[in-house]
CSV table of C-alpha atoms in Angstrom, one decimal:
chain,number,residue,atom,x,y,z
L,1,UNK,CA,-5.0,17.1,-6.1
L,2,UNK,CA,-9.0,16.9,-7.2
L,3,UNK,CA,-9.1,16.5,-11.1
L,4,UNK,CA,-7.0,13.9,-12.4
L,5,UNK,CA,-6.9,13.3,-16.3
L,6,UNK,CA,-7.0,9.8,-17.1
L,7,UNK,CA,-5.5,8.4,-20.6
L,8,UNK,CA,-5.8,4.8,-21.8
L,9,UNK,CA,-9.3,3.0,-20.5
L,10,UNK,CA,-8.2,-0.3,-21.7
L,11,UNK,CA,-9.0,-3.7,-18.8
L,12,UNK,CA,-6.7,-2.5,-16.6
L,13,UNK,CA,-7.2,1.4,-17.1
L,14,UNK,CA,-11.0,1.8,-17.1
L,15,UNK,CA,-10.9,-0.1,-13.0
L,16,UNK,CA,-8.7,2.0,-12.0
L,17,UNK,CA,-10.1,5.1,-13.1
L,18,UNK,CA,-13.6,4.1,-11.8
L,19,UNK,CA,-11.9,3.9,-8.7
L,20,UNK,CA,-10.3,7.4,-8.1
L,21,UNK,CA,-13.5,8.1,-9.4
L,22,UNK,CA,-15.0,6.5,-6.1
L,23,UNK,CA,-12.3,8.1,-4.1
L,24,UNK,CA,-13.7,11.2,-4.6
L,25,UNK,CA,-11.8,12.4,-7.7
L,26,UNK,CA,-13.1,14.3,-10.9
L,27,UNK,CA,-11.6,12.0,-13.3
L,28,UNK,CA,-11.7,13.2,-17.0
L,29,UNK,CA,-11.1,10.2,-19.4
L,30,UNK,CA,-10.0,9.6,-23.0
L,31,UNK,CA,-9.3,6.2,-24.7
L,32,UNK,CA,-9.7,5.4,-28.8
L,33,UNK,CA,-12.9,3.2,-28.1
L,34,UNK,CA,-15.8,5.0,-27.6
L,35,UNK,CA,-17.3,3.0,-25.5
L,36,UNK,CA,-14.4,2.5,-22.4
L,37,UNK,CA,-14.9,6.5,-22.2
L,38,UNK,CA,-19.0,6.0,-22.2
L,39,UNK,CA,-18.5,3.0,-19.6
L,40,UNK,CA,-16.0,5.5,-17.3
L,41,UNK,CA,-19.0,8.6,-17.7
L,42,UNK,CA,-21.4,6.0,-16.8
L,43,UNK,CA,-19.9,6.2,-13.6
L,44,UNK,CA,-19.4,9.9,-13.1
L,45,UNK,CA,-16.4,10.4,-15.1
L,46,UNK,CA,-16.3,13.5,-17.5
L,47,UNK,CA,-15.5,12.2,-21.5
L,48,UNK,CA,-12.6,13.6,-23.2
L,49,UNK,CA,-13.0,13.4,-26.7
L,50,UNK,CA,-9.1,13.8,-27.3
L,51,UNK,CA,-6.1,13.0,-24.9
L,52,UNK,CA,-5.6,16.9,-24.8
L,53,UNK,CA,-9.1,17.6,-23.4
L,54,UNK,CA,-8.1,14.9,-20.8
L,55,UNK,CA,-5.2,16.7,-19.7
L,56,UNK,CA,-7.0,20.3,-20.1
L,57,UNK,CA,-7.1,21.8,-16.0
L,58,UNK,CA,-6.1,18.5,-14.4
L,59,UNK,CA,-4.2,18.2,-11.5
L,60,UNK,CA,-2.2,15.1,-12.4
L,61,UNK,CA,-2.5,13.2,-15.7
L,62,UNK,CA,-2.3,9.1,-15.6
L,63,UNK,CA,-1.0,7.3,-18.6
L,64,UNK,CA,-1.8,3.7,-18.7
L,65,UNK,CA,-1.8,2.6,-22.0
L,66,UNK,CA,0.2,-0.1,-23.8
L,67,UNK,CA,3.6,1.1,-24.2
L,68,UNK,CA,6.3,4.2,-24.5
L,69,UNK,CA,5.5,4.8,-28.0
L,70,UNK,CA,1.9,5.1,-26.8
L,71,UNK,CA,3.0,7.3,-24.0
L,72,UNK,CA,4.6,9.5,-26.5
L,73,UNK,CA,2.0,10.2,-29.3
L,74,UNK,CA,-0.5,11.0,-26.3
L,75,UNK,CA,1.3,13.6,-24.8
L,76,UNK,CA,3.4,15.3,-27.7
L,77,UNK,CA,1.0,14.0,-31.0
L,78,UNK,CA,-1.7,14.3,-28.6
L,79,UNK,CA,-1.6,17.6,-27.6
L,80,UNK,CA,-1.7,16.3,-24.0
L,81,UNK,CA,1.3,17.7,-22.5
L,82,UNK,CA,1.1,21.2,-23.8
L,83,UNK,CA,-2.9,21.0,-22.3
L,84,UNK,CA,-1.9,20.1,-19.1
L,85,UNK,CA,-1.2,23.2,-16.7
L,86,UNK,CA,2.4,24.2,-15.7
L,87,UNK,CA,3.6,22.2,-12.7
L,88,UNK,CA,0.9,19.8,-13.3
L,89,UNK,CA,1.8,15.8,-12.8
L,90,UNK,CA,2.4,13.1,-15.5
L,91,UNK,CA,1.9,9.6,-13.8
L,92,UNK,CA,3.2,7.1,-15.9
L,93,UNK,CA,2.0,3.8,-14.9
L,94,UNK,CA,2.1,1.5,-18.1
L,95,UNK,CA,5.3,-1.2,-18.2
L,96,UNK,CA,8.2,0.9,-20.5
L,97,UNK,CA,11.6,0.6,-20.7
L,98,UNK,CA,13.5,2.2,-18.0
L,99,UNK,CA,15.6,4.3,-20.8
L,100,UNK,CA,12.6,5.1,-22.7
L,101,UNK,CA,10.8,6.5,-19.3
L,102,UNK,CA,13.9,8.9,-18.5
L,103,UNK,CA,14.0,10.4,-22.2
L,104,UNK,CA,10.0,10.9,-21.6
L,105,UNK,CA,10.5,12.2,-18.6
L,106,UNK,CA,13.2,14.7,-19.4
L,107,UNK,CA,10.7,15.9,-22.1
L,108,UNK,CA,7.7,16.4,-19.7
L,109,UNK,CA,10.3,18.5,-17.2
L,110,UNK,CA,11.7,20.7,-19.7
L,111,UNK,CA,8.2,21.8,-20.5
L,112,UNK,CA,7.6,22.7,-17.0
L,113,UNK,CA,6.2,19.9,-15.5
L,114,UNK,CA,6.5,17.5,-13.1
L,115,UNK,CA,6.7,12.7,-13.6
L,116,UNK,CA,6.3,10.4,-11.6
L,117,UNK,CA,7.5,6.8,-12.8
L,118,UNK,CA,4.8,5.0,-11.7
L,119,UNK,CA,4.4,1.2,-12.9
L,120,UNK,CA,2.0,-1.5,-11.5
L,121,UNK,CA,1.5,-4.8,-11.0
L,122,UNK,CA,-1.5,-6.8,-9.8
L,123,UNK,CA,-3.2,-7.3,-13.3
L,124,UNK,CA,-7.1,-7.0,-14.1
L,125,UNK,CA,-8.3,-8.0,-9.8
L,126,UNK,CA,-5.6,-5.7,-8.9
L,127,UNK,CA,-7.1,-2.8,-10.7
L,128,UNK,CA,-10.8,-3.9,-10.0
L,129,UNK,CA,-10.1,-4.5,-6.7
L,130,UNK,CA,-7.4,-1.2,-5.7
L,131,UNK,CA,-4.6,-3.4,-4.7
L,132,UNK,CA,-2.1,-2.8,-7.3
L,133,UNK,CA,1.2,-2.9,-5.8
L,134,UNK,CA,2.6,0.5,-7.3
L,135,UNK,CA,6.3,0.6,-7.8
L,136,UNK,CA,7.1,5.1,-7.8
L,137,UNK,CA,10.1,6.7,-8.6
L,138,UNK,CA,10.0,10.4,-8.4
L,139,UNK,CA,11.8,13.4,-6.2
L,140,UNK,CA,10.2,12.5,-2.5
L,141,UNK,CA,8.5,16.0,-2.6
L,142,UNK,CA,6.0,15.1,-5.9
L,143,UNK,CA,5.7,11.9,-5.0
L,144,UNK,CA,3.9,12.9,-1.4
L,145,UNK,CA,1.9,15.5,-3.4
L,146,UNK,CA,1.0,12.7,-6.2
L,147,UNK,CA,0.5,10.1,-2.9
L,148,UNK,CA,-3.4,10.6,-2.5
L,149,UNK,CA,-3.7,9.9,-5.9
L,150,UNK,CA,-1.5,6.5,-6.7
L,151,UNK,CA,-3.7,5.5,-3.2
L,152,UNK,CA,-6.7,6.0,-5.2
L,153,UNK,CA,-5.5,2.6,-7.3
L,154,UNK,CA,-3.1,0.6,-5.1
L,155,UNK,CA,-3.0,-0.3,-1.7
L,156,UNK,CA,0.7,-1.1,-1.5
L,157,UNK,CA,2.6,2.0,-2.5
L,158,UNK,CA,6.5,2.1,-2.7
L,159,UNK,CA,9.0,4.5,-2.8
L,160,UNK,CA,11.8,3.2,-5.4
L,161,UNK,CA,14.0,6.0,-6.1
L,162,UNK,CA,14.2,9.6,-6.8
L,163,UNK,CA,15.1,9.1,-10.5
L,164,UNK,CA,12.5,8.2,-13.3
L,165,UNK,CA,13.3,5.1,-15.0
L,166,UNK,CA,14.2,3.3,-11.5
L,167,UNK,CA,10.4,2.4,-11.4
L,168,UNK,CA,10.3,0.9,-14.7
L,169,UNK,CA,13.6,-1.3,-13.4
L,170,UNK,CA,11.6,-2.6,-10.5
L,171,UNK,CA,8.8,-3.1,-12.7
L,172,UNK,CA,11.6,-4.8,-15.1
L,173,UNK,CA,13.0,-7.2,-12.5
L,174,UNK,CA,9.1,-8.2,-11.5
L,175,UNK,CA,8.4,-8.8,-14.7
L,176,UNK,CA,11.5,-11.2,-15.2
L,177,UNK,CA,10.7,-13.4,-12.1
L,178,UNK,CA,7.0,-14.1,-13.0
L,179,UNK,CA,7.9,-14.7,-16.9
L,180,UNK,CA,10.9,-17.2,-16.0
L,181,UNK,CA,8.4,-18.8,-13.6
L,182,UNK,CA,5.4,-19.3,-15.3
L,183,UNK,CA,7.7,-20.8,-18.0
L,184,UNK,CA,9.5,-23.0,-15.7
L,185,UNK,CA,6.7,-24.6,-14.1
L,186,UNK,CA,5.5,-25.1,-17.6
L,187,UNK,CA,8.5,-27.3,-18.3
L,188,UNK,CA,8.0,-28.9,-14.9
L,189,UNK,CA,4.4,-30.1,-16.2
L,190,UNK,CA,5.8,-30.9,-19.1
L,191,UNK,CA,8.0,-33.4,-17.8
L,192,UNK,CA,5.7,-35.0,-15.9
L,193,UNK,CA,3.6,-35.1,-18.9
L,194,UNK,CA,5.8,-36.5,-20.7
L,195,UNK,CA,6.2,-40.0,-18.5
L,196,UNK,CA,2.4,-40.2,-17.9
L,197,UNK,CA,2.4,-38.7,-14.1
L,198,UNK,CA,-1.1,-37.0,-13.5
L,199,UNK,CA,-0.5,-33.6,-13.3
L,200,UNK,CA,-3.2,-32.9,-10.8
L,201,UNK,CA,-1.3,-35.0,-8.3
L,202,UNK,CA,1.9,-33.7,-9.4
L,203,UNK,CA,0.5,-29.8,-8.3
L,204,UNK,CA,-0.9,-30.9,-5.2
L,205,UNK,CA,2.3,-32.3,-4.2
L,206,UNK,CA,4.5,-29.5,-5.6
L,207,UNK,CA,1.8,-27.0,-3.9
L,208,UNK,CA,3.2,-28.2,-0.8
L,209,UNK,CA,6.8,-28.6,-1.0
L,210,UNK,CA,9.3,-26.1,-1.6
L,211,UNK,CA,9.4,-26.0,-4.8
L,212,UNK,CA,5.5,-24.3,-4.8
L,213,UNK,CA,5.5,-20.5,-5.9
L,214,UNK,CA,2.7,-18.2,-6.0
L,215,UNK,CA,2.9,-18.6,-10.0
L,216,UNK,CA,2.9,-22.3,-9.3
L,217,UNK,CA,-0.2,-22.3,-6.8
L,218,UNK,CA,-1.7,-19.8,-9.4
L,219,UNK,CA,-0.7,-20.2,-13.1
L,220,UNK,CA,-0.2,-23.9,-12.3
L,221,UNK,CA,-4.2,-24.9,-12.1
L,222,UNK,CA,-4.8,-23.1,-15.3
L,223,UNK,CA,-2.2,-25.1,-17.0
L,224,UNK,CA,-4.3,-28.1,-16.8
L,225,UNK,CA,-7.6,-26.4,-18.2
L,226,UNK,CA,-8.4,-26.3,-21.8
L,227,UNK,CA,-9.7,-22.8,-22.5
L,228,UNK,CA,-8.8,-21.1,-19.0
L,229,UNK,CA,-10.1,-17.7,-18.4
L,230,UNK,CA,-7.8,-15.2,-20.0
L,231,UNK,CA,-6.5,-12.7,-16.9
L,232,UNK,CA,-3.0,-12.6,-18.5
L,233,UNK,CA,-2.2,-12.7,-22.2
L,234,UNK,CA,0.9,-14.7,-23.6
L,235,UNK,CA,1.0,-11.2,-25.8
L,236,UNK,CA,1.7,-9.4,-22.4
L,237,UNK,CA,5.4,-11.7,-21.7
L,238,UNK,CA,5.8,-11.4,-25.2
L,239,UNK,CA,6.2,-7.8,-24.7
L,240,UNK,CA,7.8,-7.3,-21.3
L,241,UNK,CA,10.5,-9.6,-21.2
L,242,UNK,CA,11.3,-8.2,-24.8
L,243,UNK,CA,11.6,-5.0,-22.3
L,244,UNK,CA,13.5,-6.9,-19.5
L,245,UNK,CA,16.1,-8.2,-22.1
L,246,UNK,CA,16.3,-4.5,-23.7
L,247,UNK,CA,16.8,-3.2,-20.2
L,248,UNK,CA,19.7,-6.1,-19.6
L,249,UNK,CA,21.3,-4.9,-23.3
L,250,UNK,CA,21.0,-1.0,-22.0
L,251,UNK,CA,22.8,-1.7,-18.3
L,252,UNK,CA,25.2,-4.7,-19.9
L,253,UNK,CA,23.6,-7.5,-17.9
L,254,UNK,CA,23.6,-11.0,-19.4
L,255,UNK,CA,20.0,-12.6,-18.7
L,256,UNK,CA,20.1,-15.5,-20.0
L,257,UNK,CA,17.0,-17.4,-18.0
L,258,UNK,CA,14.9,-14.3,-19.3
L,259,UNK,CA,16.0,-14.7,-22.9
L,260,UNK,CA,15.2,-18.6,-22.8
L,261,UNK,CA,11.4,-17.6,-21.6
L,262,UNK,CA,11.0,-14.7,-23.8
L,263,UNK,CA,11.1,-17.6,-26.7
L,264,UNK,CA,8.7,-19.8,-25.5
L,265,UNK,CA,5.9,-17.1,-25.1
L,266,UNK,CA,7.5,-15.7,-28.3
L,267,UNK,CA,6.9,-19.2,-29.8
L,268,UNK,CA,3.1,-19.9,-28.4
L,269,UNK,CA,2.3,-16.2,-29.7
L,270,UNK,CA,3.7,-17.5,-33.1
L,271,UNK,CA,1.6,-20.3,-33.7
L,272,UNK,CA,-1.6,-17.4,-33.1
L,273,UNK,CA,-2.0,-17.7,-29.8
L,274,UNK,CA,-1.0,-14.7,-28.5
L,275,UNK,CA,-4.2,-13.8,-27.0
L,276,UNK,CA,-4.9,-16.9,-24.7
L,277,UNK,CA,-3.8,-17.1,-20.8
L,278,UNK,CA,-0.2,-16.8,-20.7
L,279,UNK,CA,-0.1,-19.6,-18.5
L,280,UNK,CA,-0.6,-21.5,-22.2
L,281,UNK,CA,2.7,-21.2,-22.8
L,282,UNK,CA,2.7,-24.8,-21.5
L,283,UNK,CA,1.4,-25.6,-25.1
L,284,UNK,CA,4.4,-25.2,-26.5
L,285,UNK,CA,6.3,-27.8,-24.3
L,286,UNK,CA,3.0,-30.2,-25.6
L,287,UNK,CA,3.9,-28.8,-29.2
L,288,UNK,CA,8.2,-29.9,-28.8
L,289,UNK,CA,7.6,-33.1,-27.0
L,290,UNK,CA,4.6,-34.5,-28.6
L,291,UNK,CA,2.4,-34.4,-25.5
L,292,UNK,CA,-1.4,-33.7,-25.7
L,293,UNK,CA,-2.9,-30.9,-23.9
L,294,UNK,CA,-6.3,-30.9,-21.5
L,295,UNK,CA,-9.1,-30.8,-23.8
């Protein structure tokens, strides 16, 4: 694979694109804002001016944009599935449902091409960096042939299952455990807080023990600045444990732990603050039990 269409230059998508670009790749990009596709030519990429022109002669074509719905109006509204050639590659890499990724896949195979389930995680330095962890589920055959490609993002590359929509689940299940414990160590601090213990100590010790996590020894230092530097919107939990709790409803699993932190993101977005670091949902533990935040 040489030319790879790229859809959706957004933080995450625009890094990653740069770097297939610097792998070697033609990479032919398309977002809505002008300039994320002038930033990507600045580079070497080729500007698409529509998600069809993206797809037009690529070998594979990488969807990383916000959602399913997104995934959908790009390739079908868009124009970008019929564009792409016959037997060409749809990567999709952007966090979905599980169910919504098997009816989109079904779609792309009965027009003749091939998917690859292909969600990531690593954030905004995973993407700069390219050491995503990329979680792919696809028949072993097209993921091999999609393989120089994913490498081209992530440096930790997994096999997950020969069925689309059993990316998505691992994808799911990852994004469960770092929601439920960014919230918990929240509630930890807010504890703490609560009684007057200095939370600085209280992360140095906990850093230590075995109760530390890497969400702990990560989100935890943020918790305790003002304005931290945003690398994770609250908007972002918001959103994908309302998909972990969808995928629970589909597959009949109670998740109730999941539920419990999808409200307190759900609340901190709420009160319009959707767009800070989500390791802010620790405001809302200040907001319930009357305890002042740093700054």
């Amino acid at each position: 694979m040489e030319t790879v269409g790229f859809i959706g230059l957004g933080s995450m998508g625009l890094p990653m694109a740069k770097n297939l670009l610097a792998k070697g790749f033609q990479v032919r990009g398309y977002d809505v804002r002008a300039e994320s596709v002038a930033a990507l030519a600045d580079k070497g990429g080729v500007r698409a001016a529509s998600a069809a022109e993206a797809a037009n002669g690529a070998d594979a074509l990488v969807l990383m944009v916000v959602n399913a719905a997104q995934a959908e109006a790009a390739l079908f509204d868009g124009g970008a599935l019929e564009a792409l050639p016959t037997g060409g590659v749809v990567v999709l890499m952007a966090t979905c449902p599980p169910g919504a990724v098997e009816a989109l896949a079904a779609r792309v195979e009965a027009a003749g091409r091939r998917f690859v389930d292909a969600p990531v995680s690593g954030g905004v330095v995973g993407a700069v960096d390219g050491t995503l962890t990329i979680m792919a589920a696809a028949p072993r055959a097209i993921f091999e042939a999609t393989k120089p490609v994913l490498a081209g993002m992530g440096d930790k590359l997994f096999h997950v299952g020969e069925r689309p929509g059993q990316g998505a689940t691992v994808k799911t299940v990852n994004q469960l455990l770092c929601g439920v414990h960014i919230a918990v160590v929240a509630e930890a601090f807010a504890l703490a807080a609560k009684v007057g213990v200095d939370l600085n100590i209280l992360l140095e010790i906990m850093g230590g023990s075995a109760a530390s996590s890497w969400m702990l020894k990560n989100r935890g230092p943020r918790m305790l600045e003002g304005e931290p530097e945003v690398t994770s919107a609250v908007d972002i939990f918001v959103k994908d444990l309302g998909i972990v709790l969808e995928a629970g409803r589909d597959a009949k699993a109670a998740l109730p732990l999941a539920a419990v932190a999808h409200q307190l993101f759900l609340a901190t977005s709420g009160r319009g603050e959707g767009a800070v670091d989500d390791s802010q949902v620790i405001r809302t533990y200040h907001a319930m039990n009357g305890t002042q935040r740093p700054g």
